[in-house]
Amino acid sequence: MADQKKKNKLNRREFIFNTIRITVVLGLGGVATFLGRRSLTGETVWQLDPAKCIQCGRCATNCVKSPSAVKCVHVYDICGYCDLCGGYFKPNTKTLTTAAENQLCPTNAIKRRFVEEPFFEYTIEENLCIGCGKCVKGCSAFGNGSLQLQVRQHLCDNCNECSIARHCPSGAYSKIPASDPYRLRGFER
Amino acid sequence: MILSGLFLLSVVIVYIIWDLFYKGQEKSINPYELDVSGLKKMDTLNPSYSEVLQFQPVMSIIYGISSDRYDRIYIGGSGGIEVFGASGNPVFSFATQDTVRCLAVDSAGFILLGLKDHIAIYTPKGKLAISFPQIDKHCIITSIAIAGDDIYAADAGTKIVYRFNRSGKVVNKIGAKDPAQGIPGFIVPSPYFDLGITKDGSLWVVNPGRHSFEQYHPDGTLITTWEKSSTGIDGFFGCCNPGHFAFLSDGNIVTSEKGIERIKVYDQKGNLLHVVALPGSFDEGIKGLDLAVDSRNRILVLDPIRHQVRIFEKTF
């Protein structure tokens, strides 16, 4: 009888150890399956295509993040470094100075820096940019199109249904592979 | 009682419909949207020219236009050269190995072609006469003109005007920045860099980043310059304007612009004389409206979006 009890005790211990073993194996298997599926199917992120973007301003107002996860990105490779920059100055600006009333950007997010006569460099301060695309429209209409809107992936929540994509009138938003998360024309510095 | 209930119900339904379908339209007006259409509204201006003829070249991509002394119209592009009569009837065509970016025809009918990084001269019958060596590995020839034995080519890559002789030798370079000589240097942010020769043989070059015209002596001495930066009708605005120009027989300058799409005529001092066509005449965002003028002072416009040659004549 006592032997039987001892045997039962051992079985219980074995049962607990077996349970732990099975749990660890299942856990590892689950993690492996998850990672495997992710690598096979590919994680995707939201991004907008600058070629389709019409700079309607909805990226600033329809993102669930505040300010928007969409920012202006400057592709320096195709910038003309112009003094009279269509993305920086309001169209009817009389003098080409950095005075606030001359600037197109509503948040003063573009910095203008003199390089050499008559070239100027324009840099985006991302923490100030609200993604309205005013500068992008000015640059596209009157310049080389070096200012482009992009979803900044480190700021984006990657919602299942992107609120901006739902309101985008030109269908510029789509899911693209996370391994190649930007759609810039030219190259970003 | 029932009637008033139905009335209230119908009011509620009407409100829901308004809220769902009409209120949303008011919301769609976005305060952050930049409206540039105001810059292109020029209703009060009346162009002095009207469009009298259009015709379509066959080749898929068109880049350059020129005319000869018989008013034949030469179109250069992806396939080579297509030649049309003054009324748009096809005359002949020939293929080139490279895409033709710009062209000019001399008084003897020889056809000079800018082929990205080099120049080639074809006989009036379309046979290759001579091909110049590559100018520079960064070269992008955007305009070509001829004055006697001098051939001028505008290179948007190196931002210089090259002067060649007929055998392809570089005689001198024109327009390099030289503050001591008062030469500001060409600013060419994108490949729109045009030049032209007047009837008296003087060279004019657009400095597109400065919205200016510069006149040079063949040896590279700057003779004069004028500049017009403005969103108004009398100036040029945006990056690289005017994109193209051509001379009328009296030496006045026909200009075409991108951004605010329009064609105008200036005198050689920069005074606006006529408006040829306003933004409403072109598709929005059009670039590369190359120009030529024939012996009757008709303005020939190459429209790469509509894929047409469009001809404008002065009406008053």
Short mmCIF file of C-alpha atoms in Angstrom, two decimals, chain A residues 51-184:
data_model
loop_
_atom_site.label_atom_id
_atom_site.label_comp_id
_atom_site.label_asym_id
_atom_site.label_seq_id
_atom_site.Cartn_x
_atom_site.Cartn_y
_atom_site.Cartn_z
CA ALA A 51 3.28 59.59 -58.10
CA LYS A 52 -0.41 59.28 -57.17
CA CYS A 53 -0.47 61.84 -54.34
CA ILE A 54 -2.39 65.03 -55.12
CA GLN A 55 -1.41 66.86 -51.90
CA CYS A 56 -5.02 67.35 -50.78
CA GLY A 57 -4.02 67.91 -47.13
CA ARG A 58 -5.94 64.92 -45.75
CA CYS A 59 -2.77 63.22 -44.49
CA ALA A 60 -2.57 65.98 -41.89
CA THR A 61 -6.17 65.73 -40.76
CA ASN A 62 -7.11 62.05 -41.08
CA CYS A 63 -4.27 60.21 -39.34
CA VAL A 64 -5.12 58.70 -35.94
CA LYS A 65 -1.79 60.05 -34.68
CA SER A 66 -1.45 63.71 -33.76
CA PRO A 67 0.55 65.11 -35.43
CA SER A 68 0.23 62.82 -38.39
CA ALA A 69 2.71 60.00 -39.03
CA VAL A 70 2.97 61.31 -42.59
CA LYS A 71 5.87 63.70 -43.05
CA CYS A 72 7.49 65.60 -45.84
CA VAL A 73 10.74 63.99 -46.96
CA HIS A 74 13.31 65.87 -49.01
CA VAL A 75 14.94 63.90 -51.82
CA TYR A 76 18.08 65.98 -52.23
CA ASP A 77 19.22 64.17 -55.35
CA ILE A 78 16.56 65.86 -57.45
CA CYS A 79 16.48 69.24 -55.66
CA GLY A 80 17.59 72.32 -57.58
CA TYR A 81 18.66 74.16 -54.39
CA CYS A 82 16.82 77.17 -55.82
CA ASP A 83 16.74 80.60 -54.22
CA LEU A 84 13.11 80.97 -55.31
CA CYS A 85 11.88 77.63 -53.98
CA GLY A 86 8.24 76.84 -54.82
CA GLY A 87 8.03 74.54 -51.80
CA TYR A 88 9.32 77.09 -49.32
CA PHE A 89 7.86 80.43 -50.43
CA LYS A 90 4.25 81.41 -50.84
CA PRO A 91 3.55 81.93 -54.55
CA ASN A 92 3.17 85.71 -54.41
CA THR A 93 6.03 86.44 -52.04
CA LYS A 94 7.63 89.80 -52.75
CA THR A 95 10.97 89.26 -51.01
CA LEU A 96 12.87 86.02 -50.69
CA THR A 97 13.51 86.12 -46.96
CA THR A 98 12.78 83.68 -44.17
CA ALA A 99 10.12 85.96 -42.69
CA ALA A 100 7.14 83.94 -41.45
CA GLU A 101 4.69 85.68 -43.79
CA ASN A 102 6.73 84.49 -46.80
CA GLN A 103 6.73 80.83 -45.83
CA LEU A 104 4.33 78.30 -47.25
CA CYS A 105 4.73 75.85 -44.36
CA PRO A 106 2.14 76.55 -41.66
CA THR A 107 4.43 75.23 -38.91
CA ASN A 108 7.81 76.62 -40.00
CA ALA A 109 9.08 73.06 -40.45
CA ILE A 110 11.37 73.85 -43.40
CA LYS A 111 14.73 75.38 -42.68
CA ARG A 112 16.44 77.40 -45.43
CA ARG A 113 20.23 77.54 -45.33
CA PHE A 114 22.49 79.50 -47.67
CA VAL A 115 25.02 77.25 -49.42
CA GLU A 116 26.67 79.53 -51.98
CA GLU A 117 25.38 82.19 -54.33
CA PRO A 118 22.64 81.58 -55.42
CA PHE A 119 21.99 78.14 -53.87
CA PHE A 120 20.00 77.31 -50.74
CA GLU A 121 19.45 74.04 -48.93
CA TYR A 122 16.05 73.16 -47.50
CA THR A 123 15.80 70.78 -44.55
CA ILE A 124 12.64 69.33 -43.02
CA GLU A 125 12.30 69.44 -39.23
CA GLU A 126 10.25 66.31 -38.86
CA ASN A 127 9.05 67.02 -35.33
CA LEU A 128 7.37 70.20 -36.63
CA CYS A 129 6.00 68.76 -39.88
CA ILE A 130 2.30 67.89 -39.80
CA GLY A 131 2.22 66.22 -43.22
CA CYS A 132 -0.12 68.74 -44.83
CA GLY A 133 1.78 68.59 -48.13
CA LYS A 134 1.56 72.31 -48.92
CA CYS A 135 5.29 72.41 -49.66
CA VAL A 136 5.02 69.21 -51.69
CA LYS A 137 2.36 70.78 -53.88
CA GLY A 138 4.39 73.95 -54.34
CA CYS A 139 7.49 71.93 -55.21
CA SER A 140 5.60 69.67 -57.62
CA ALA A 141 3.82 72.54 -59.36
CA PHE A 142 6.78 74.87 -59.77
CA GLY A 143 9.89 72.83 -59.00
CA ASN A 144 11.50 69.44 -59.51
CA GLY A 145 9.25 67.53 -57.11
CA SER A 146 12.02 66.81 -54.61
CA LEU A 147 9.69 67.31 -51.62
CA GLN A 148 7.53 64.21 -51.18
CA LEU A 149 5.11 62.92 -48.55
CA GLN A 150 5.82 59.59 -46.90
CA VAL A 151 4.46 57.61 -43.95
CA ARG A 152 7.28 57.61 -41.41
CA GLN A 153 7.28 53.99 -40.25
CA HIS A 154 8.77 54.69 -36.81
CA LEU A 155 5.80 56.99 -36.11
CA CYS A 156 3.05 54.95 -37.77
CA ASP A 157 0.84 52.58 -35.74
CA ASN A 158 0.29 50.55 -38.91
CA CYS A 159 -3.45 50.25 -38.23
CA ASN A 160 -5.25 47.37 -39.84
CA GLU A 161 -7.45 49.87 -41.67
CA CYS A 162 -5.51 53.08 -42.24
CA SER A 163 -7.71 56.11 -41.65
CA ILE A 164 -5.84 58.22 -44.20
CA ALA A 165 -6.02 55.47 -46.83
CA ARG A 166 -9.80 55.38 -46.32
CA HIS A 167 -10.07 59.12 -47.03
CA CYS A 168 -7.36 59.43 -49.70
CA PRO A 169 -9.12 60.70 -52.84
CA SER A 170 -6.43 59.50 -55.24
CA GLY A 171 -5.91 55.97 -53.94
CA ALA A 172 -2.27 56.70 -53.20
CA TYR A 173 -2.11 54.42 -50.13
CA SER A 174 -1.34 50.74 -50.21
CA LYS A 175 0.34 48.07 -48.11
CA ILE A 176 3.92 47.40 -49.13
CA PRO A 177 6.55 45.00 -47.76
CA ALA A 178 8.03 46.10 -44.43
CA SER A 179 11.45 45.15 -45.74
CA ASP A 180 11.23 48.01 -48.27
CA PRO A 181 8.97 50.51 -46.50
CA TYR A 182 9.45 53.71 -48.54
CA ARG A 183 8.38 54.78 -52.02
CA LEU A 184 10.48 57.83 -52.74
#
